[in-house]
Amino acid sequence: MLSNSTELSIWVLVGFTAILTIFFNLYILLMSLHGYRQNGHWLPCETIISALSLTNILHQIISYIWMTMEELDRNCLLKEQSFSVILVVVFSLKFSIIWITAFLTFFYSTKLVIEPIHCYTKIQEAFLKHVGTVVIAIPVCGFITCMPLITVLSPLNKTIENEFCSSIIPVGLNGTIYVIYYFLISDVIPGLLMLKSSISISVHLAIHLHHMKTSNNGFHTPKLGSEMRVIHMNLGLVVVFLCFLLVDLYVYYMSIAKMENVMMLSILFSSIYTAVSSLLLIYGKKTFWKGLLHLHNLFIDEYPCLECLKVPENKAKEKTTPGH
């Protein structure tokens, strides 16, 4: 079990990461809204990213409210059921974040495929028609899927060993089966979809680079420009998710096998995951990234003592090598 000082430290860390996450995602939403006003319509990728950003913000706010209530109301003066309801909302938002991220990576995997594969073409057409419906359906499905957690998060979990007003320690066989089911449907299945998307992107990237290098006779390094940035973003999202998956697996193992409540750790690493993935989303769009660097440098200019933290906004021009 976590000590009181450890719980307090986690609470402070989650507050810090929540500030970063909310800032990054509000920035994404504002930039997307600015693009909508200029173009007059939402692109499918911007619709998915905006939905993901909004879900990240809600997840951070509600998670921090739950942690604050747990810290301030040690004696559970509020109804224990209210703690459980808030925790169910946290789990449903986490479900939505992971599935929308998987949806985004799968969307880019179909978009970046070079060869005109019939199956991918049909999927792209479906995305263009129903992307808004999907980003609305995912949170609804997430909330419906998490409703049975109310029975798992029962007040019976409040024991001498369990100091929280609500926890993910399963009660009985049905509780254990449901927690395993939730882990599979919210982490493993979207994780497999992300892996499939990253493999597809990597294979087609290798084929494309080989064709470009062949066409250039090997004298020039092939460049993909903005496409390479999107590829880096997608692969980065998958790597960050796999790291988060290992932590989540540990949390569920401790809950089921050891009957220990490490919910604080789960929310901490969820906060870190959303913060890092939000930064990767900004990196994926060049205009977002350049704007963020500009804001960062403007902030540093106000404090000369932080001049060493300034980041160059434009890459240095490559030096041309003289011919042989």
XYZ file of C-alpha atoms in Angstrom:
324
model
C 0.000 0.000 0.000
C 1.059 3.591 -0.587
C 1.992 5.707 2.408
C 0.296 9.050 3.107
C 3.426 10.986 2.095
C 3.642 9.033 -1.180
C -0.015 9.725 -1.916
C 0.523 13.440 -1.244
C 3.556 13.481 -3.579
C 1.545 11.745 -6.312
C -1.262 14.273 -5.834
C 1.193 17.152 -6.374
C 2.747 15.476 -9.435
C -0.667 14.839 -10.973
C -1.508 18.508 -10.450
C 1.631 19.537 -12.327
C 1.055 17.142 -15.229
C -2.621 18.183 -15.328
C -1.577 21.815 -15.864
C 0.709 20.783 -18.738
C -1.922 18.530 -20.302
C -4.672 21.143 -20.114
C -2.340 23.781 -21.599
C -1.260 21.531 -24.496
C -4.795 20.419 -25.317
C -6.324 23.882 -25.048
C -3.603 25.022 -27.440
C -4.549 22.220 -29.869
C -8.240 23.120 -29.653
C -7.582 26.829 -30.238
C -5.296 26.134 -33.207
C -7.851 23.716 -34.685
C -10.604 26.314 -34.241
C -8.405 28.884 -35.964
C -7.889 26.467 -38.865
C -11.643 25.853 -39.045
C -12.331 29.576 -39.325
C -9.815 29.862 -42.140
C -10.874 26.765 -44.103
C -14.572 26.764 -43.277
C -14.621 23.022 -42.476
C -13.023 20.398 -40.236
C -10.563 17.934 -41.719
C -11.074 14.324 -40.515
C -7.714 14.282 -38.704
C -8.505 17.606 -36.987
C -11.899 16.274 -35.886
C -10.261 13.233 -34.270
C -7.454 15.266 -32.673
C -9.902 17.860 -31.324
C -12.091 15.106 -29.810
C -9.005 13.516 -28.267
C -7.858 16.858 -26.825
C -11.264 17.560 -25.284
C -11.331 14.077 -23.738
C -7.802 14.558 -22.346
C -8.860 17.804 -20.644
C -11.976 16.255 -19.098
C -9.995 13.206 -17.942
C -7.376 15.347 -16.207
C -9.912 17.599 -14.485
C -12.136 14.782 -13.204
C -9.142 12.621 -12.172
C -7.718 15.484 -10.134
C -11.130 16.154 -8.538
C -11.299 12.499 -7.473
C -7.768 12.554 -6.051
C -8.449 15.830 -4.214
C -11.627 14.401 -2.693
C -9.717 11.325 -1.551
C -7.007 13.480 0.034
C -9.355 15.911 1.775
C -12.100 13.464 2.782
C -10.117 10.713 4.490
C -13.087 9.680 6.632
C -15.409 9.405 3.609
C -17.917 11.913 4.952
C -19.355 12.178 1.470
C -21.334 9.245 0.168
C -18.993 6.484 -0.982
C -21.191 5.977 -4.026
C -20.304 9.496 -5.230
C -16.600 8.558 -5.221
C -17.391 5.458 -7.252
C -19.441 7.385 -9.814
C -16.592 9.865 -10.355
C -14.133 6.992 -10.698
C -16.399 5.326 -13.287
C -16.347 8.561 -15.315
C -12.521 8.588 -15.058
C -12.333 5.019 -16.383
C -14.780 5.760 -19.202
C -12.733 8.810 -20.266
C -9.571 6.711 -20.161
C -11.339 4.146 -22.384
C -12.236 6.961 -24.799
C -8.694 8.390 -24.873
C -7.098 5.065 -25.787
C -9.710 4.165 -28.414
C -9.647 7.618 -30.051
C -5.831 7.423 -30.152
C -6.077 3.997 -31.799
C -8.628 5.424 -34.229
C -6.257 8.284 -35.065
C -3.269 6.017 -35.699
C -5.411 3.699 -37.832
C -6.707 6.688 -39.806
C -3.156 7.846 -40.563
C -2.081 4.301 -41.448
C -4.773 4.208 -44.165
C -3.908 7.727 -45.305
C -0.145 7.153 -45.578
C -0.326 3.866 -47.498
C 1.333 4.499 -50.841
C -0.136 1.631 -52.855
C -3.815 1.953 -53.896
C -5.069 -1.026 -51.878
C -8.809 -1.463 -52.411
C -9.522 -2.284 -48.755
C -7.744 0.836 -47.499
C -9.513 2.993 -50.092
C -12.899 1.813 -48.821
C -11.856 2.470 -45.209
C -10.737 5.993 -46.125
C -14.115 6.689 -47.717
C -15.880 5.443 -44.574
C -13.662 7.710 -42.431
C -14.517 10.761 -44.502
C -18.245 10.078 -44.168
C -18.534 8.899 -40.559
C -15.557 10.313 -38.624
C -17.808 12.597 -36.551
C -20.126 9.732 -35.668
C -17.219 7.551 -34.539
C -15.672 10.163 -32.208
C -19.097 10.590 -30.568
C -19.827 6.859 -30.385
C -16.513 6.019 -28.660
C -17.213 8.034 -25.435
C -20.794 6.720 -25.328
C -19.568 3.114 -25.643
C -16.889 3.843 -23.037
C -19.428 5.061 -20.482
C -21.776 2.118 -21.139
C -18.867 -0.328 -20.842
C -17.767 1.168 -17.509
C -21.208 1.231 -15.862
C -20.753 -2.284 -14.341
C -17.727 -0.876 -12.463
C -20.239 0.519 -9.974
C -20.631 -3.014 -8.607
C -16.857 -3.593 -8.557
C -16.305 -0.273 -6.757
C -18.705 -1.158 -3.991
C -18.480 0.273 -0.455
C -17.476 -3.222 0.714
C -13.994 -2.360 -0.563
C -13.617 0.054 2.362
C -11.580 -2.136 4.725
C -8.783 -1.585 7.207
C -6.212 -2.266 4.498
C -7.997 -0.089 1.928
C -7.912 3.552 2.958
C -9.692 4.843 -0.160
C -13.428 5.541 -0.318
C -13.497 3.651 -3.615
C -11.044 1.357 -5.351
C -10.622 -1.050 -8.238
C -10.143 -4.056 -5.974
C -12.630 -6.585 -7.409
C -15.290 -8.090 -5.164
C -15.804 -11.813 -5.803
C -15.399 -13.794 -9.012
C -17.707 -11.549 -11.040
C -15.657 -8.497 -10.103
C -12.416 -10.198 -11.133
C -13.882 -11.324 -14.461
C -15.147 -7.827 -15.209
C -11.823 -6.121 -14.363
C -10.016 -8.549 -16.703
C -12.652 -7.900 -19.391
C -12.255 -4.127 -18.968
C -8.464 -4.404 -19.259
C -8.776 -6.406 -22.489
C -11.337 -4.153 -24.158
C -9.855 -0.823 -23.049
C -6.117 -1.547 -23.306
C -5.254 -4.737 -25.175
C -7.611 -4.534 -28.176
C -6.914 -0.851 -29.041
C -3.243 -1.569 -28.379
C -3.282 -4.319 -31.003
C -4.940 -1.881 -33.416
C -2.156 0.655 -32.761
C 0.510 -1.991 -33.293
C -1.090 -3.053 -36.555
C -1.184 0.582 -37.693
C 2.451 1.228 -36.727
C 3.615 -1.912 -38.549
C 1.645 -0.887 -41.634
C 3.151 2.617 -41.552
C 6.693 1.284 -41.004
C 6.477 -1.248 -43.848
C 5.098 1.226 -46.364
C 7.588 3.870 -45.207
C 10.463 1.463 -45.840
C 9.089 0.632 -49.313
C 8.593 4.309 -50.130
C 12.072 5.306 -48.962
C 13.575 2.474 -51.007
C 11.758 3.669 -54.150
C 12.806 7.280 -53.535
C 16.429 6.312 -52.952
C 16.431 4.198 -56.103
C 14.955 6.998 -58.177
C 17.613 9.391 -56.848
C 20.371 6.879 -57.703
C 21.467 6.940 -54.063
C 23.069 10.398 -54.285
C 20.481 12.316 -52.250
C 18.779 11.520 -48.976
C 15.051 11.005 -49.565
C 12.794 13.510 -47.804
C 9.113 13.224 -46.958
C 8.597 16.602 -45.300
C 5.342 16.843 -43.336
C 4.566 13.156 -43.941
C 7.668 12.146 -41.984
C 6.553 14.360 -39.100
C 3.155 12.602 -39.034
C 4.880 9.211 -39.165
C 7.111 10.158 -36.216
C 4.023 11.297 -34.305
C 2.165 8.023 -34.902
C 5.093 5.811 -33.991
C 5.731 7.975 -30.917
C 2.101 7.594 -29.808
C 2.407 3.816 -30.087
C 5.662 3.691 -28.087
C 4.240 5.907 -25.329
C 1.099 3.770 -25.182
C 3.109 0.540 -24.849
C 4.978 2.038 -21.876
C 1.648 3.044 -20.332
C 0.236 -0.435 -21.013
C 2.985 -2.053 -18.934
C 2.186 0.222 -15.994
C -1.541 -0.419 -16.359
C -0.878 -4.163 -16.424
C 1.004 -3.810 -13.121
C -1.921 -1.883 -11.607
C -4.432 -4.579 -12.565
C -2.087 -7.316 -11.346
C -1.768 -5.642 -7.943
C -5.540 -5.193 -7.783
C -6.472 -8.758 -8.713
C -3.575 -10.912 -7.462
C -2.341 -8.878 -4.469
C -5.684 -7.207 -3.584
C -3.904 -3.865 -3.158
C -5.280 -0.514 -4.244
C -2.747 1.425 -6.340
C -5.319 3.637 -8.051
C -3.174 6.710 -7.318
C -0.361 5.243 -9.437
C -2.778 4.472 -12.252
C -3.994 8.082 -12.382
C -0.429 9.420 -12.146
C 0.774 7.450 -15.154
C -2.464 8.196 -17.029
C -1.707 11.891 -16.499
C 1.864 11.492 -17.737
C 0.613 9.519 -20.741
C -1.914 12.187 -21.737
C 0.661 14.971 -21.305
C 3.283 13.269 -23.476
C 0.783 12.154 -26.122
C -0.604 15.715 -26.300
C 2.887 17.051 -26.986
C 3.283 14.451 -29.745
C -0.011 15.569 -31.292
C 1.325 19.130 -31.428
C 4.578 17.919 -32.978
C 2.610 16.065 -35.671
C 1.319 19.300 -37.199
C 4.113 21.622 -38.258
C 2.042 24.799 -37.812
C 1.114 23.783 -34.256
C 4.728 22.969 -33.395
C 6.122 26.215 -34.793
C 3.467 28.214 -32.958
C 4.234 26.453 -29.656
C 7.971 27.102 -30.029
C 7.229 30.759 -30.763
C 5.104 31.060 -27.608
C 7.844 29.329 -25.603
C 10.487 31.753 -26.856
C 8.250 34.757 -26.146
C 7.884 33.525 -22.568
C 11.658 33.033 -22.225
C 12.272 36.569 -23.538
C 10.414 37.919 -20.492
C 12.964 36.271 -18.183
C 16.574 36.829 -19.353
C 17.861 34.409 -16.707
C 16.206 31.569 -18.678
C 17.880 32.490 -21.966
C 19.625 29.081 -22.085
C 16.203 27.402 -22.486
C 15.425 29.220 -25.722
C 14.720 26.922 -28.675
C 15.572 27.933 -32.285
C 12.359 28.228 -34.296
C 13.944 27.612 -37.709
C 16.384 24.889 -38.601
C 19.816 26.049 -39.568
C 20.359 25.980 -43.271
C 22.343 22.960 -44.367
C 25.792 23.756 -45.616
C 26.302 22.855 -49.233
C 29.256 20.605 -49.825
C 31.527 21.519 -52.730
C 31.499 19.211 -55.727
C 34.354 16.788 -56.267
